[in-house]
C-alpha cells in the first residue's frame, strides 16, 4: 500500500492536472510580463504578450531563460516581488563568475517544503522518521530544503550538515537515524568509513538514503545500499528552480516524479531548441508555474534526461524524468568525441575489481588531447602480480574504448587515495587551456 503526503495532488487525474497547469501558467506569464522588465522585453522582441497564452501548448511560444540571463540580472533583476516580500535568498556558487541567486517568498518556501515532504514520503518517510540531514546548510539549497520538508512531514530532523564523518557515524549509531540525506558520493564515503571502523549495517538503524545534487550510477546505488544496508532514492533539484524535491523516485525506482503542479517540464533538443516528444532524450526545461519570488519561464537546466509518461505503479500521476545522464556542460569534448563522466564510470565499474572512486584528467599535448583515468583498486583485492594489474588496466581500457571510442591511459591507484568529497564529488580535471 503506497503512502502519499498529499494524495489529491500527487494522484490528480491527468486532465485535471493539465487544467491546473494551464491556469497557473497563464497567471505566471501575466505576472512576469507585468513585473519583470527582462521578460517584458523578451516577450516584446518575440512579438508576443500574455494574451497569446491560452492553452498549455502555447508555452512553446515563450522564450527560454538561461543561466547567463540569471547572471546578467544578478542579483535581484529577475525578482517579481519587492525585496520586502522575499523571505529567503539562496545562491549557487557555480564554477565561474558571480553566483546564481534565487529569492523565495513565504509562499514559495511553503511550496518547496510541500514538494520536499512529498519526496520524503516517497522515500519511506513519515512522522516516525529520524532524518540525519548531511547536506550542507547555507546558501546551498540541499540542507535547508530537506530540513523544511522533514519539518513539514513531522519527522525528527538532525540538522548535522555535511562533513565531520566521525560525528556522522556516531550520530547514526546513537540517534537511531532512519534516513540519511546527503550527496551520493558522501553516502558512499560514509559507508566506507563505517566499514573501516569495523561496523556493519546491523550496528545502525538506517533504512533509507535520499541522494542527489550530482549524477550517480546504478552501480553507485548498489554500492551505497550494500555498504549502509539501506534503500536509496534519487532526488533532483536545482538552485534556480527550488532545491531538493523538484523530483524524486518512488519505491518503483523507475524514474523521478516531477511535481508537475508546480514545475512544468519540457524536453528540448539542446542544439535547435525544438521540443521533443515524451520518451526522447534531451535537455530538461522547467517553467515554475506557482513561484512568486523569482518565477522562471522555460529555464534551460542543461540537464539531460527524458520524460516518462507511462502510468506509474505507485499511483502518482505526475510524469517522471529518467535518471540524469549528465549535463550539456559536463560534456567533455575529447579529440572531437563527446564524453560524459558517467560513461567513464560505467566503463570502470563494468570491469569490476575497482572502486567507483576515480578522476578523469584531460590535457593537451601539442594539438592532441590526452585522456587519463585514475581509479582506485578494490579494497578487498589482493593482487600479487604485475600481470594481474595489467589485466585490469586492459579491461578498463577496452571498456572505455568500446563505450566512447577513445583510447585512455589508465592509472590504478591505492584504495583511499583519490580525495573524497563531503558535498559534490569532483570527477574531472580538465587541464587544457582552450
Ligand atoms: O544540487 C540541489 C539539490 C540538493 C538537489 C540536494 C538534490 C539534493 P545546485 O547546486 O544548484 O542544486 O545544482 C543543481 O545539480 O542542475 C544537476 O546538474 C545536478 N543534480 C541535482 N540533483 C541531481 C540528481 C542542487 N539527482 C544541479 N542527479 C542540477 C544528477 C543532479 N544530477
Coordinates of C-alpha atoms and ligand atoms in Angstrom, one line a residue:
X1 CA 0.0 0.0 0.0
X2 CA 1.6 3.2 -1.2
X3 CA 1.8 6.2 1.1
X4 CA 1.3 9.7 -0.1
X5 CA 1.9 13.1 1.5
X6 CA -0.8 14.8 -0.5
X7 CA -2.8 12.2 -2.3
X8 CA -5.3 14.6 -4.0
X9 CA -2.4 16.4 -5.7
X10 CA 0.0 13.6 -6.2
X11 CA -2.6 11.3 -7.8
X12 CA -4.7 14.0 -9.5
X13 CA -6.2 12.7 -12.8
X14 CA -4.1 14.0 -15.7
X15 CA -6.8 16.0 -17.3
X16 CA -7.4 17.9 -14.1
X17 CA -3.7 18.3 -13.6
X18 CA -3.4 19.8 -17.0
X19 CA -6.2 22.3 -16.3
X20 CA -4.4 23.4 -13.1
X21 CA -1.1 23.7 -15.1
X22 CA -2.9 25.9 -17.7
X23 CA -4.4 28.2 -15.1
X24 CA -1.0 28.5 -13.3
X25 CA 0.9 29.1 -16.5
X26 CA -1.4 31.9 -17.6
X27 CA -1.1 33.5 -14.2
X28 CA 2.7 33.3 -14.1
X29 CA 3.1 34.7 -17.6
X30 CA 0.9 37.7 -16.8
X31 CA 2.9 38.3 -13.6
X32 CA 6.4 38.2 -15.2
X33 CA 5.2 40.4 -18.1
X34 CA 3.8 43.0 -15.7
X35 CA 6.7 42.9 -13.2
X36 CA 9.9 41.7 -14.7
X37 CA 11.4 44.1 -17.3
X38 CA 13.7 41.4 -18.6
X39 CA 10.7 39.2 -19.5
X40 CA 8.6 42.0 -20.9
X41 CA 11.5 42.9 -23.2
X42 CA 12.0 39.3 -24.3
X43 CA 8.3 38.8 -25.0
X44 CA 8.1 42.0 -27.0
X45 CA 11.1 41.0 -29.1
X46 CA 9.2 37.8 -30.0
X47 CA 6.1 39.9 -30.7
X48 CA 4.1 38.1 -28.0
X49 CA 2.1 39.1 -24.9
X50 CA 0.2 37.2 -22.2
X51 CA -3.0 37.2 -24.4
X52 CA -1.2 34.7 -26.7
X53 CA -1.0 32.1 -24.0
X54 CA -4.4 30.4 -23.9
X55 CA -3.6 26.7 -24.0
X56 CA -0.8 24.7 -22.3
X57 CA 0.8 24.1 -25.7
X58 CA 1.2 27.8 -26.1
X59 CA 4.1 27.6 -23.8
X60 CA 6.2 26.8 -26.8
X61 CA 5.7 30.4 -28.0
X62 CA 7.5 31.7 -24.9
X63 CA 11.3 32.5 -24.8
X64 CA 13.8 30.4 -22.9
X65 CA 15.7 31.6 -19.9
X66 CA 19.3 30.6 -19.4
X67 CA 21.9 30.7 -16.6
X68 CA 23.5 33.6 -18.4
X69 CA 20.3 35.6 -18.1
X70 CA 20.4 35.0 -14.4
X71 CA 24.0 36.2 -14.2
X72 CA 23.3 39.2 -16.3
X73 CA 20.5 40.2 -14.0
X74 CA 22.5 39.5 -10.8
X75 CA 21.5 39.7 -8.0
X76 CA 17.8 40.7 -7.9
X77 CA 16.9 41.7 -11.5
X78 CA 14.6 38.8 -12.1
X79 CA 12.6 39.1 -8.9
X80 CA 8.9 39.5 -9.5
X81 CA 8.3 40.7 -5.9
X82 CA 9.8 43.6 -3.9
X83 CA 12.6 42.6 -1.6
X84 CA 10.4 43.1 1.4
X85 CA 8.3 40.1 0.3
X86 CA 11.4 37.9 -0.2
X87 CA 11.8 35.7 2.9
X88 CA 15.0 33.8 1.9
X89 CA 17.7 34.1 -0.7
X90 CA 19.7 31.1 -2.0
X91 CA 22.6 31.1 -4.3
X92 CA 24.7 28.5 -6.1
X93 CA 28.4 29.2 -6.4
X94 CA 29.0 27.8 -9.9
X95 CA 32.5 27.5 -11.2
X96 CA 32.9 30.9 -12.8
X97 CA 31.9 34.4 -12.1
X98 CA 29.0 35.6 -9.9
X99 CA 26.7 33.1 -8.2
X100 CA 23.2 32.5 -9.4
X101 CA 20.7 33.9 -7.0
X102 CA 17.1 33.0 -6.2
X103 CA 14.6 34.7 -3.9
X104 CA 11.8 32.9 -2.2
X105 CA 8.6 34.4 -0.7
X106 CA 6.9 32.7 2.3
X107 CA 4.5 31.0 -0.1
X108 CA 7.4 29.8 -2.3
X109 CA 9.2 28.2 0.8
X110 CA 5.9 26.5 1.7
X111 CA 5.5 25.1 -1.8
X112 CA 9.1 23.9 -1.8
X113 CA 8.7 22.3 1.7
X114 CA 5.5 20.6 0.4
X115 CA 7.5 19.1 -2.5
X116 CA 10.3 18.0 -0.2
X117 CA 7.7 16.4 2.2
X118 CA 6.1 14.5 -0.7
X119 CA 9.7 13.4 -1.7
X120 CA 10.5 12.1 1.8
X121 CA 7.2 10.2 1.9
X122 CA 8.2 8.6 -1.5
X123 CA 11.4 7.6 0.2
X124 CA 9.7 5.8 3.1
X125 CA 9.4 8.8 5.4
X126 CA 6.7 9.5 7.9
X127 CA 6.4 11.3 11.3
X128 CA 8.3 8.5 12.9
X129 CA 11.4 9.0 10.7
X130 CA 14.6 10.4 12.1
X131 CA 16.3 12.3 9.3
X132 CA 20.0 12.8 9.5
X133 CA 20.5 15.7 7.1
X134 CA 24.1 15.7 5.9
X135 CA 23.5 18.1 3.0
X136 CA 25.3 21.4 3.5
X137 CA 23.3 24.1 5.2
X138 CA 23.7 27.6 3.9
X139 CA 23.3 29.2 0.5
X140 CA 23.3 25.7 -1.0
X141 CA 19.7 24.5 -1.1
X142 CA 20.3 20.9 0.0
X143 CA 20.4 21.5 3.8
X144 CA 17.5 23.9 4.3
X145 CA 15.4 22.3 1.5
X146 CA 15.4 18.8 3.1
X147 CA 15.2 20.4 6.6
X148 CA 11.9 22.3 5.8
X149 CA 10.4 19.2 4.1
X150 CA 11.2 16.9 7.1
X151 CA 9.8 19.5 9.5
X152 CA 6.6 19.8 7.4
X153 CA 6.4 16.0 7.5
X154 CA 6.6 16.0 11.2
X155 CA 9.8 13.8 11.2
X156 CA 12.6 14.3 13.7
X157 CA 15.3 16.2 11.9
X158 CA 19.0 16.1 12.8
X159 CA 20.5 19.2 11.1
X160 CA 24.1 17.9 11.2
X161 CA 25.0 19.4 7.8
X162 CA 27.8 17.9 5.8
X163 CA 31.3 16.9 7.0
X164 CA 32.8 15.6 10.2
X165 CA 32.5 11.9 9.2
X166 CA 33.2 10.5 12.7
X167 CA 30.4 12.6 14.2
X168 CA 28.1 11.5 11.4
X169 CA 28.8 7.8 12.2
X170 CA 28.4 8.4 15.9
X171 CA 25.0 10.0 15.4
X172 CA 23.9 7.3 13.1
X173 CA 24.7 4.8 15.9
X174 CA 23.3 6.8 18.8
X175 CA 20.4 8.8 17.4
X176 CA 18.7 6.0 15.6
X177 CA 18.6 7.8 12.3
X178 CA 16.3 6.1 9.8
X179 CA 17.1 8.4 6.8
X180 CA 20.4 9.7 5.6
X181 CA 20.1 12.6 3.2
X182 CA 23.4 13.7 1.5
X183 CA 25.1 13.5 -1.8
X184 CA 25.7 10.0 -3.2
X185 CA 29.4 10.4 -3.1
X186 CA 29.3 11.4 0.6
X187 CA 27.0 8.5 1.3
X188 CA 29.5 6.2 -0.3
X189 CA 32.3 7.6 1.8
X190 CA 30.2 7.2 5.0
X191 CA 29.6 3.6 4.0
X192 CA 33.3 3.1 3.5
X193 CA 34.1 4.8 6.8
X194 CA 31.6 2.7 8.7
X195 CA 33.3 -0.5 7.4
X196 CA 36.7 0.9 8.3
X197 CA 35.5 1.3 11.9
X198 CA 34.7 -2.4 11.9
X199 CA 31.0 -1.7 12.0
X200 CA 28.3 -3.2 9.8
X201 CA 24.8 -2.0 8.8
X202 CA 23.5 -4.0 11.7
X203 CA 25.1 -1.6 14.1
X204 CA 22.9 1.3 12.8
X205 CA 19.2 1.8 12.3
X206 CA 19.4 3.5 8.8
X207 CA 16.7 2.3 6.3
X208 CA 16.7 4.8 3.5
X209 CA 19.0 7.2 1.7
X210 CA 17.9 10.2 -0.2
X211 CA 20.7 11.2 -2.6
X212 CA 21.1 13.8 -5.3
X213 CA 22.8 17.1 -6.2
X214 CA 25.1 15.2 -8.6
X215 CA 25.0 12.4 -11.2
X216 CA 25.4 8.9 -9.9
X217 CA 25.1 5.5 -11.5
X218 CA 23.2 2.3 -10.7
X219 CA 26.4 0.8 -9.6
X220 CA 27.0 3.5 -7.1
X221 CA 23.4 3.0 -5.8
X222 CA 24.2 -0.7 -5.3
X223 CA 27.4 0.1 -3.6
X224 CA 25.8 2.5 -1.1
X225 CA 22.8 0.2 -0.5
X226 CA 25.2 -2.6 0.4
X227 CA 27.6 -0.6 2.5
X228 CA 24.9 1.1 4.6
X229 CA 22.2 -1.6 4.4
X230 CA 19.6 0.9 3.0
X231 CA 17.3 1.5 0.1
X232 CA 18.4 4.6 -1.9
X233 CA 16.2 7.2 -3.6
X234 CA 17.4 9.6 -6.3
X235 CA 16.3 13.2 -5.6
X236 CA 16.6 16.1 -8.0
X237 CA 16.5 19.9 -7.7
X238 CA 18.5 23.0 -8.7
X239 CA 19.0 26.3 -7.0
X240 CA 17.4 28.3 -9.8
X241 CA 14.1 26.4 -9.5
X242 CA 14.0 25.1 -6.0
X243 CA 16.4 22.8 -4.1
X244 CA 15.9 19.1 -3.4
X245 CA 12.3 17.9 -4.1
X246 CA 11.7 19.1 -7.6
X247 CA 11.6 15.4 -8.5
X248 CA 12.1 12.1 -6.6
X249 CA 11.9 8.4 -7.2
X250 CA 9.1 6.4 -5.7
X251 CA 9.6 2.9 -4.4
X252 CA 9.3 1.6 -8.0
X253 CA 12.7 3.3 -8.8
X254 CA 11.7 3.7 -12.4
X255 CA 12.4 7.5 -12.8
X256 CA 11.8 10.6 -10.7
X257 CA 8.3 12.0 -10.4
X258 CA 8.5 15.7 -11.1
X259 CA 5.8 17.7 -9.2
X260 CA 4.0 19.0 -12.2
X261 CA 1.5 21.1 -10.4
X262 CA 4.5 23.4 -9.6
X263 CA 7.1 22.7 -12.2
X264 CA 6.1 22.3 -15.9
X265 CA 8.7 20.2 -17.7
X266 CA 9.7 20.0 -21.3
X267 CA 12.5 18.2 -23.1
X268 CA 14.2 20.0 -26.0
X269 CA 16.9 19.3 -28.5
X270 CA 19.8 21.4 -26.9
X271 CA 21.1 22.3 -30.3
X272 CA 17.9 23.5 -32.0
X273 CA 15.6 24.3 -29.1
X274 CA 12.9 22.1 -30.7
X275 CA 10.5 20.5 -28.2
X276 CA 10.9 16.7 -28.2
X277 CA 8.1 14.2 -27.6
X278 CA 7.9 12.3 -24.2
X279 CA 10.4 9.4 -24.2
X280 CA 13.1 11.2 -26.2
X281 CA 16.4 12.2 -24.5
X282 CA 17.3 15.9 -24.5
X283 CA 17.7 18.9 -22.2
X284 CA 15.2 19.4 -19.4
X285 CA 13.5 22.8 -19.5
X286 CA 11.4 23.8 -16.5
X287 CA 8.8 26.6 -16.0
X288 CA 8.0 27.4 -12.4
X289 CA 4.2 27.9 -12.6
X290 CA 3.5 28.7 -9.0
X291 CA 6.5 30.6 -7.8
X292 CA 6.1 34.2 -6.7
X293 CA 9.6 35.5 -5.8
X294 CA 11.5 34.6 -8.9
X295 CA 9.4 32.7 -11.4
X296 CA 11.4 31.4 -14.4
X297 CA 9.9 30.8 -17.8
X298 CA 11.3 27.8 -19.8
X299 CA 14.5 27.6 -17.8
X300 CA 17.2 25.6 -19.6
X301 CA 18.6 23.4 -16.9
X302 CA 21.3 21.9 -19.1
X303 CA 20.5 18.5 -17.5
X304 CA 20.0 15.6 -19.9
X305 CA 17.1 13.3 -19.3
X306 CA 13.8 12.2 -20.9
X307 CA 10.2 12.4 -19.8
X308 CA 8.4 9.1 -18.9
X309 CA 4.7 9.4 -19.3
X310 CA 3.6 5.8 -18.8
X311 CA 1.4 5.4 -15.7
X312 CA 3.4 4.5 -12.6
X313 CA 2.5 1.6 -10.4
X314 CA 2.7 3.8 -7.3
X315 CA -0.4 5.6 -8.4
X316 CA 1.1 9.1 -8.7
X317 CA 0.1 10.7 -12.0
X318 CA 3.0 13.2 -12.3
X319 CA 5.3 12.3 -15.1
X320 CA 8.8 11.1 -14.3
X321 CA 12.2 12.2 -15.5
X322 CA 14.7 9.5 -16.2
X323 CA 17.9 9.4 -14.1
X324 CA 20.0 12.2 -15.2
X325 CA 22.6 11.3 -17.8
X326 CA 24.8 14.3 -17.1
X327 CA 24.7 17.9 -18.2
X328 CA 25.2 19.5 -21.5
X329 CA 28.0 21.5 -19.9
X330 CA 29.7 18.5 -18.2
X331 CA 30.2 17.0 -21.5
X332 CA 33.8 16.8 -22.4
X333 CA 34.9 17.0 -26.0
X334 CA 38.0 14.9 -26.3
X335 CA 39.5 14.6 -29.7
X336 CA 36.2 15.7 -31.1
X337 CA 34.3 13.0 -29.2
X338 CA 31.5 13.8 -26.8
X339 CA 32.1 12.1 -23.5
X340 CA 30.2 12.2 -20.2
X341 CA 31.9 11.3 -16.9
X342 CA 29.1 8.9 -16.3
X343 CA 30.2 6.9 -19.4
X344 CA 33.7 6.5 -18.0
X345 CA 32.2 5.5 -14.6
X346 CA 30.2 2.8 -16.3
X347 CA 33.3 1.5 -18.1
X348 CA 35.2 1.3 -14.9
X349 CA 32.5 -0.4 -12.9
X350 CA 31.9 -2.9 -15.7
X351 CA 35.5 -4.0 -15.4
X352 CA 35.0 -5.0 -11.7
X353 CA 37.9 -5.1 -9.3
X354 CA 37.9 -1.3 -8.9
X355 CA 36.1 1.1 -6.7
X356 CA 33.8 3.9 -8.0
X357 CA 36.4 6.5 -7.0
X358 CA 38.0 8.0 -10.0
X359 CA 39.4 11.1 -11.6
X360 CA 39.4 11.9 -15.2
X361 CA 42.3 14.1 -16.3
X362 CA 42.2 15.7 -19.7
X363 CA 45.2 17.5 -21.0
X364 CA 46.6 18.6 -24.3
X365 CA 50.0 17.7 -25.7
X366 CA 50.7 19.7 -28.8
X367 CA 47.5 19.6 -30.8
X368 CA 46.3 16.3 -29.3
X369 CA 44.0 15.8 -26.3
X370 CA 45.1 13.2 -23.8
X371 CA 42.8 11.3 -21.5
X372 CA 44.0 9.7 -18.3
X373 CA 41.7 7.9 -15.9
X374 CA 42.9 7.3 -12.3
X375 CA 40.9 4.8 -10.4
X376 CA 41.2 3.1 -7.1
X377 CA 41.7 -0.6 -6.8
X378 CA 39.1 -2.5 -4.8
X379 CA 39.9 -2.7 -1.1
X380 CA 39.4 -6.5 -0.8
X381 CA 41.6 -7.2 -3.8
X382 CA 44.9 -8.9 -3.0
X383 CA 46.9 -8.7 -6.2
X384 CA 50.2 -10.4 -6.3
X385 CA 51.5 -10.0 -9.8
X386 CA 52.0 -7.1 -12.2
X387 CA 50.3 -9.2 -14.7
X388 CA 47.0 -9.2 -12.8
X389 CA 47.2 -5.4 -12.6
X390 CA 47.9 -5.2 -16.3
X391 CA 44.9 -7.4 -17.0
X392 CA 42.6 -5.0 -15.1
X393 CA 44.1 -2.0 -16.9
X394 CA 43.5 -3.7 -20.2
X395 CA 39.9 -4.5 -19.3
X396 CA 39.2 -0.9 -18.4
X397 CA 40.9 0.5 -21.5
X398 CA 38.9 -1.8 -23.6
X399 CA 35.6 -0.8 -21.9
X400 CA 36.3 2.9 -22.3
X401 CA 37.2 2.3 -25.9
X402 CA 34.0 0.3 -26.6
X403 CA 31.8 2.9 -24.9
X404 CA 33.4 6.1 -26.1
X405 CA 35.7 5.2 -28.9
X406 CA 38.6 6.8 -27.1
X407 CA 42.0 5.4 -26.0
X408 CA 42.6 6.3 -22.4
X409 CA 45.7 5.9 -20.2
X410 CA 44.7 4.0 -17.1
X411 CA 46.4 4.6 -13.8
X412 CA 45.4 2.2 -10.9
X413 CA 45.9 3.8 -7.5
X414 CA 45.8 2.5 -3.9
X415 CA 42.4 2.4 -2.2
X416 CA 41.6 5.6 -0.4
X417 CA 44.0 7.9 -2.3
X418 CA 41.5 9.8 -4.5
X419 CA 40.3 12.8 -2.5
X420 CA 36.8 12.3 -1.1
X421 CA 34.1 14.9 -1.0
X422 CA 31.6 15.8 1.6
X423 CA 29.5 17.6 -1.0
X424 CA 29.5 17.2 -4.7
X425 CA 32.4 15.0 -6.0
X426 CA 35.0 16.4 -8.4
X427 CA 35.4 13.9 -11.1
X428 CA 37.1 15.9 -13.9
X429 CA 40.4 17.8 -14.0
X430 CA 40.5 19.5 -17.4
X431 CA 43.9 21.0 -17.7
X432 CA 43.6 22.1 -21.3
X433 CA 43.9 25.8 -21.8
X434 CA 41.4 26.2 -24.5
Ligands
LIG1 O1 22.2 20.4 -6.2 C1 20.0 21.0 -5.3 C2 19.9 19.6 -4.6 C3 20.4 19.5 -3.3 C4 19.4 18.5 -5.3 C5 20.2 18.3 -2.7 C6 19.3 17.3 -4.7 C7 19.7 17.2 -3.4 P1 22.6 23.1 -7.4 O2 23.8 23.1 -6.5 O3 22.1 24.3 -8.0 O4 21.4 22.5 -6.6 O5 22.9 22.0 -8.5 C8 21.9 21.7 -9.5 O6 22.9 19.5 -9.8 O7 21.2 21.1 -12.5 C9 22.0 18.9 -11.8 O8 23.0 19.1 -12.8 C10 22.7 18.4 -10.6 N1 21.8 17.5 -9.9 C11 20.9 17.7 -8.9 N2 20.3 16.6 -8.5 C12 20.7 15.6 -9.3 C13 20.5 14.2 -9.4 C14 21.3 21.2 -6.1 N3 19.6 13.6 -8.6 C15 22.5 20.7 -10.5 N4 21.1 13.5 -10.4 C16 21.4 20.2 -11.4 C17 22.0 14.1 -11.2 C18 21.7 16.2 -10.2 N5 22.3 15.4 -11.1

